PDB file of C-alpha atoms and ligand atoms in Angstrom:
ATOM      1  CA  MET B   1      97.836 163.801 127.243  1.00 51.00           C
ATOM      2  CA  ALA B   2     100.378 161.077 128.090  1.00 56.00           C
ATOM      3  CA  GLY B   3      98.792 158.837 125.463  1.00 59.00           C
ATOM      4  CA  LYS B   4      99.204 161.422 122.758  1.00 60.00           C
ATOM      5  CA  GLU B   5     102.873 162.004 123.660  1.00 62.00           C
ATOM      6  CA  ALA B   6     103.568 158.283 123.404  1.00 63.00           C
ATOM      7  CA  LYS B   7     102.104 158.190 119.909  1.00 80.00           C
ATOM      8  CA  VAL B   8     104.318 161.070 118.741  1.00 91.00           C
ATOM      9  CA  ASP B   9     107.363 159.208 120.105  1.00 92.00           C
ATOM     10  CA  ASN B  10     106.456 156.190 117.991  1.00 95.00           C
ATOM     11  CA  LEU B  11     105.998 158.370 114.925  1.00 96.00           C
ATOM     12  CA  VAL B  12     109.414 159.961 115.479  1.00 95.00           C
ATOM     13  CA  ASP B  13     111.057 156.534 115.953  1.00 94.00           C
ATOM     14  CA  TRP B  14     109.534 155.215 112.749  1.00 96.00           C
ATOM     15  CA  LEU B  15     110.504 158.341 110.818  1.00 96.00           C
ATOM     16  CA  ARG B  16     114.102 157.870 111.957  1.00 95.00           C
ATOM     17  CA  ASP B  17     113.947 154.197 110.964  1.00 95.00           C
ATOM     18  CA  ALA B  18     112.651 155.267 107.550  1.00 97.00           C
ATOM     19  CA  HIS B  19     115.455 157.816 107.236  1.00 96.00           C
ATOM     20  CA  ALA B  20     118.056 155.104 107.977  1.00 95.00           C
ATOM     21  CA  MET B  21     116.293 152.823 105.485  1.00 95.00           C
ATOM     22  CA  GLU B  22     116.532 155.492 102.766  1.00 96.00           C
ATOM     23  CA  GLN B  23     120.237 155.975 103.482  1.00 94.00           C
ATOM     24  CA  GLN B  24     120.628 152.250 103.002  1.00 94.00           C
ATOM     25  CA  ALA B  25     118.522 152.405  99.833  1.00 96.00           C
ATOM     26  CA  GLU B  26     120.759 155.150  98.437  1.00 95.00           C
ATOM     27  CA  SER B  27     123.957 153.167  99.127  1.00 93.00           C
ATOM     28  CA  MET B  28     122.503 149.950  97.709  1.00 93.00           C
ATOM     29  CA  LEU B  29     121.062 151.542  94.562  1.00 95.00           C
ATOM     30  CA  LYS B  30     124.233 153.509  93.848  1.00 95.00           C
ATOM     31  CA  ALA B  31     126.357 150.375  94.258  1.00 93.00           C
ATOM     32  CA  GLN B  32     124.074 148.442  91.902  1.00 93.00           C
ATOM     33  CA  SER B  33     123.955 151.198  89.293  1.00 95.00           C
ATOM     34  CA  SER B  34     127.721 151.722  89.260  1.00 94.00           C
ATOM     35  CA  ARG B  35     128.341 148.010  88.678  1.00 93.00           C
ATOM     36  CA  LEU B  36     125.748 147.378  85.957  1.00 94.00           C
ATOM     37  CA  GLU B  37     127.224 147.253  82.449  1.00 94.00           C
ATOM     38  CA  HIS B  38     125.033 145.104  80.229  1.00 95.00           C
ATOM     39  CA  TYR B  39     121.525 145.852  81.475  1.00 96.00           C
ATOM     40  CA  PRO B  40     120.912 149.506  80.515  1.00 96.00           C
ATOM     41  CA  GLU B  41     117.142 149.459  81.135  1.00 97.00           C
ATOM     42  CA  LEU B  42     117.591 148.244  84.717  1.00 98.00           C
ATOM     43  CA  LYS B  43     120.394 150.745  85.283  1.00 98.00           C
ATOM     44  CA  ALA B  44     118.215 153.616  84.028  1.00 98.00           C
ATOM     45  CA  ARG B  45     115.312 152.624  86.285  1.00 98.00           C
ATOM     46  CA  ILE B  46     117.663 152.357  89.278  1.00 98.00           C
ATOM     47  CA  ASP B  47     119.115 155.796  88.476  1.00 98.00           C
ATOM     48  CA  GLN B  48     115.584 157.228  88.394  1.00 98.00           C
ATOM     49  CA  HIS B  49     114.902 155.659  91.777  1.00 98.00           C
ATOM     50  CA  ILE B  50     118.139 157.093  93.220  1.00 98.00           C
ATOM     51  CA  GLU B  51     116.779 160.574  92.411  1.00 98.00           C
ATOM     52  CA  GLU B  52     113.443 159.660  94.024  1.00 98.00           C
ATOM     53  CA  THR B  53     115.257 158.265  97.068  1.00 98.00           C
ATOM     54  CA  LEU B  54     117.173 161.551  97.564  1.00 98.00           C
ATOM     55  CA  GLY B  55     113.848 163.413  97.419  1.00 98.00           C
ATOM     56  CA  GLN B  56     112.400 161.005  99.987  1.00 98.00           C
ATOM     57  CA  GLN B  57     115.324 161.644 102.334  1.00 97.00           C
ATOM     58  CA  LYS B  58     114.642 165.374 102.049  1.00 97.00           C
ATOM     59  CA  LEU B  59     110.943 164.920 102.849  1.00 98.00           C
ATOM     60  CA  LEU B  60     111.807 162.773 105.887  1.00 97.00           C
ATOM     61  CA  ASP B  61     114.374 165.362 107.040  1.00 96.00           C
ATOM     62  CA  GLU B  62     111.658 168.011 106.874  1.00 96.00           C
ATOM     63  CA  CYS B  63     109.234 165.828 108.856  1.00 97.00           C
ATOM     64  CA  LEU B  64     111.858 165.199 111.552  1.00 96.00           C
ATOM     65  CA  ALA B  65     112.767 168.889 111.705  1.00 94.00           C
ATOM     66  CA  ARG B  66     109.086 169.829 112.146  1.00 95.00           C
ATOM     67  CA  LEU B  67     108.947 167.366 115.050  1.00 94.00           C
ATOM     68  CA  ASN B  68     112.128 168.943 116.492  1.00 87.00           C
ATOM     69  CA  THR B  69     114.307 165.888 115.996  1.00 85.00           C
ATOM     70  CA  SER B  70     117.116 164.883 113.710  1.00 80.00           C
ATOM     71  CA  PRO B  71     117.916 161.638 111.888  1.00 79.00           C
ATOM     72  CA  SER B  72     119.534 158.932 114.003  1.00 76.00           C
ATOM     73  CA  THR B  73     123.171 158.994 112.889  1.00 73.00           C
ATOM     74  CA  ILE B  74     124.016 155.629 114.388  1.00 71.00           C
ATOM     75  CA  LYS B  75     121.171 153.910 112.550  1.00 75.00           C
ATOM     76  CA  ASP B  76     122.102 155.686 109.315  1.00 78.00           C
ATOM     77  CA  ILE B  77     125.706 154.508 109.573  1.00 77.00           C
ATOM     78  CA  GLY B  78     124.583 150.975 110.430  1.00 79.00           C
ATOM     79  CA  GLY B  79     122.330 150.979 107.376  1.00 77.00           C
ATOM     80  CA  LYS B  80     125.128 152.138 105.126  1.00 75.00           C
ATOM     81  CA  LEU B  81     127.454 149.408 106.364  1.00 73.00           C
ATOM     82  CA  MET B  82     124.734 146.822 105.809  1.00 76.00           C
ATOM     83  CA  ALA B  83     124.127 148.121 102.296  1.00 73.00           C
ATOM     84  CA  PHE B  84     127.845 148.023 101.611  1.00 68.00           C
ATOM     85  CA  SER B  85     128.135 144.411 102.738  1.00 68.00           C
ATOM     86  CA  GLN B  86     125.108 143.504 100.596  1.00 69.00           C
ATOM     87  CA  GLY B  87     126.635 145.276  97.618  1.00 67.00           C
ATOM     88  CA  ALA B  88     129.974 143.639  98.279  1.00 63.00           C
ATOM     89  CA  SER B  89     128.463 140.158  98.594  1.00 66.00           C
ATOM     90  CA  GLY B  90     126.841 140.637  95.182  1.00 70.00           C
ATOM     91  CA  MET B  91     130.292 140.971  93.639  1.00 68.00           C
ATOM     92  CA  PHE B  92     131.039 137.333  94.351  1.00 70.00           C
ATOM     93  CA  VAL B  93     128.001 135.737  92.751  1.00 84.00           C
ATOM     94  CA  SER B  94     127.932 134.979  89.039  1.00 88.00           C
ATOM     95  CA  ASP B  95     124.257 135.944  88.725  1.00 91.00           C
ATOM     96  CA  GLU B  96     124.721 139.331  90.398  1.00 92.00           C
ATOM     97  CA  VAL B  97     122.157 141.128  88.203  1.00 95.00           C
ATOM     98  CA  VAL B  98     119.370 138.642  89.005  1.00 95.00           C
ATOM     99  CA  LYS B  99     120.182 138.480  92.720  1.00 93.00           C
ATOM    100  CA  GLY B 100     120.355 142.284  92.830  1.00 94.00           C
ATOM    101  CA  ALA B 101     116.938 142.702  91.197  1.00 95.00           C
ATOM    102  CA  MET B 102     115.442 140.149  93.601  1.00 95.00           C
ATOM    103  CA  ALA B 103     116.989 141.945  96.601  1.00 94.00           C
ATOM    104  CA  GLY B 104     115.678 145.253  95.255  1.00 95.00           C
ATOM    105  CA  TYR B 105     112.167 143.834  94.977  1.00 96.00           C
ATOM    106  CA  VAL B 106     112.305 142.661  98.608  1.00 95.00           C
ATOM    107  CA  PHE B 107     113.721 146.009  99.771  1.00 96.00           C
ATOM    108  CA  GLU B 108     110.950 147.979  98.032  1.00 97.00           C
ATOM    109  CA  HIS B 109     108.383 145.913  99.921  1.00 97.00           C
ATOM    110  CA  MET B 110     110.051 146.727 103.226  1.00 96.00           C
ATOM    111  CA  GLU B 111     109.721 150.392 102.225  1.00 97.00           C
ATOM    112  CA  ILE B 112     106.056 149.930 101.251  1.00 98.00           C
ATOM    113  CA  ALA B 113     105.358 148.399 104.679  1.00 97.00           C
ATOM    114  CA  SER B 114     107.250 151.222 106.440  1.00 97.00           C
ATOM    115  CA  TYR B 115     105.363 154.041 104.726  1.00 98.00           C
ATOM    116  CA  THR B 116     102.032 152.272 105.220  1.00 98.00           C
ATOM    117  CA  VAL B 117     102.784 152.171 108.963  1.00 97.00           C
ATOM    118  CA  LEU B 118     103.978 155.798 108.961  1.00 98.00           C
ATOM    119  CA  ILE B 119     100.810 157.027 107.218  1.00 98.00           C
ATOM    120  CA  ALA B 120      98.667 155.305 109.866  1.00 97.00           C
ATOM    121  CA  ALA B 121     100.864 156.649 112.691  1.00 97.00           C
ATOM    122  CA  ALA B 122     100.776 160.206 111.288  1.00 97.00           C
ATOM    123  CA  LYS B 123      96.988 159.989 110.969  1.00 97.00           C
ATOM    124  CA  ALA B 124      96.724 158.785 114.588  1.00 96.00           C
ATOM    125  CA  VAL B 125      98.419 161.943 115.910  1.00 95.00           C
ATOM    126  CA  GLY B 126      96.901 164.277 113.324  1.00 96.00           C
ATOM    127  CA  ASP B 127     100.261 165.151 111.714  1.00 97.00           C
ATOM    128  CA  LEU B 128      98.852 165.981 108.308  1.00 97.00           C
ATOM    129  CA  GLU B 129     102.161 167.124 106.791  1.00 97.00           C
ATOM    130  CA  THR B 130     103.948 163.874 107.674  1.00 98.00           C
ATOM    131  CA  GLN B 131     100.954 161.922 106.399  1.00 98.00           C
ATOM    132  CA  ARG B 132     101.085 163.779 103.073  1.00 98.00           C
ATOM    133  CA  ALA B 133     104.856 163.366 102.765  1.00 98.00           C
ATOM    134  CA  CYS B 134     104.555 159.611 103.252  1.00 98.00           C
ATOM    135  CA  GLU B 135     101.593 159.438 100.881  1.00 98.00           C
ATOM    136  CA  GLN B 136     103.816 161.127  98.306  1.00 98.00           C
ATOM    137  CA  ILE B 137     106.658 158.630  98.865  1.00 98.00           C
ATOM    138  CA  LEU B 138     104.594 155.415  99.004  1.00 98.00           C
ATOM    139  CA  PRO B 139     103.569 155.374  95.298  1.00 98.00           C
ATOM    140  CA  GLN B 140     107.246 155.771  94.286  1.00 98.00           C
ATOM    141  CA  GLU B 141     108.127 152.607  96.208  1.00 98.00           C
ATOM    142  CA  GLU B 142     105.107 150.778  94.778  1.00 98.00           C
ATOM    143  CA  ALA B 143     106.057 151.843  91.248  1.00 98.00           C
ATOM    144  CA  MET B 144     109.648 150.612  91.722  1.00 98.00           C
ATOM    145  CA  ALA B 145     108.415 147.281  93.119  1.00 98.00           C
ATOM    146  CA  ASP B 146     105.930 146.923  90.242  1.00 98.00           C
ATOM    147  CA  TRP B 147     108.622 147.728  87.675  1.00 98.00           C
ATOM    148  CA  LEU B 148     110.997 145.120  89.109  1.00 98.00           C
ATOM    149  CA  LYS B 149     108.236 142.495  89.230  1.00 98.00           C
ATOM    150  CA  ALA B 150     107.231 143.239  85.640  1.00 98.00           C
ATOM    151  CA  HIS B 151     110.839 143.141  84.381  1.00 98.00           C
ATOM    152  CA  LEU B 152     112.177 140.164  86.347  1.00 98.00           C
ATOM    153  CA  PRO B 153     111.152 137.644  83.634  1.00 98.00           C
ATOM    154  CA  GLU B 154     112.856 139.496  80.754  1.00 97.00           C
ATOM    155  CA  LEU B 155     115.852 140.337  82.934  1.00 97.00           C
ATOM    156  CA  THR B 156     116.201 136.642  83.776  1.00 97.00           C
ATOM    157  CA  GLN B 157     115.886 135.764  80.089  1.00 97.00           C
ATOM    158  CA  ALA B 158     118.502 138.350  79.118  1.00 96.00           C
ATOM    159  CA  TYR B 159     120.839 136.976  81.796  1.00 96.00           C
ATOM    160  CA  LEU B 160     120.325 133.369  80.639  1.00 96.00           C
ATOM    161  CA  THR B 161     120.940 134.311  77.009  1.00 96.00           C
ATOM    162  CA  ARG B 162     124.171 136.119  77.865  1.00 95.00           C
ATOM    163  CA  ASP B 163     125.227 133.340  80.251  1.00 94.00           C
ATOM    164  CA  ALA B 164     124.795 130.726  77.503  1.00 95.00           C
ATOM    165  CA  ASN B 165     127.033 132.697  75.138  1.00 94.00           C
ATOM    166  CA  PRO B 166     130.727 132.192  75.984  1.00 91.00           C
ATOM    167  CA  ASP B 167     131.607 135.510  74.304  1.00 91.00           C
ATOM    168  CA  MET B 168     129.239 137.516  76.495  1.00 91.00           C
ATOM    169  CA  ALA B 169     129.543 138.694  80.078  1.00 91.00           C
ATOM    170  CA  ALA B 170     126.282 138.007  81.912  1.00 91.00           C
ATOM    171  CA  LYS B 171     127.042 138.704  85.576  1.00 91.00           C
ATOM    172  CA  ARG B 172     126.272 142.439  85.583  1.00 93.00           C
TER     173      ARG B 172
HETATM  174 MG1  LIG U   1     112.636 154.798  99.367  1.00 57.33          MG
HETATM  175 FE1  LIG U   2     112.514 152.569  97.179  1.00 57.33          FE
END
């Protein structure tokens, strides 16, 4: 009995971590989207992922509510501040669009790892609804990571072309 309780505690902790991560994702993606001017394809894909991210937050909220807990406010606020400082630091680099896409690719992989862990943890305690929620979220993170990977070369090329033209803004 004690063993099973311990497992549920871990699941709850990781769900709260994931919730904070999605708050951070929302702040980061919104900051990136609002600043992008010359890369409409990237902006559109980020906007799509903002919608997905809001849906993910809702699914995680429902999982936490079923387990009689709420998101960890302190972690959520910490995540938002971190996302803000990341967004703000991007403003000072001349290759903001490239750095932002690279950071996004890394972030998506952190999310992929998190949901892979959550699926295993939900399975371990037999929480089928949490398992299904995370199995619904995971492919969205994989698709975003795949899209960024596939588009990094042409994004880099577009940046370099704009950067080489003195009449064009390349940064974002
Ligand atoms: Mg996400
Ligand atoms: Fe994501």
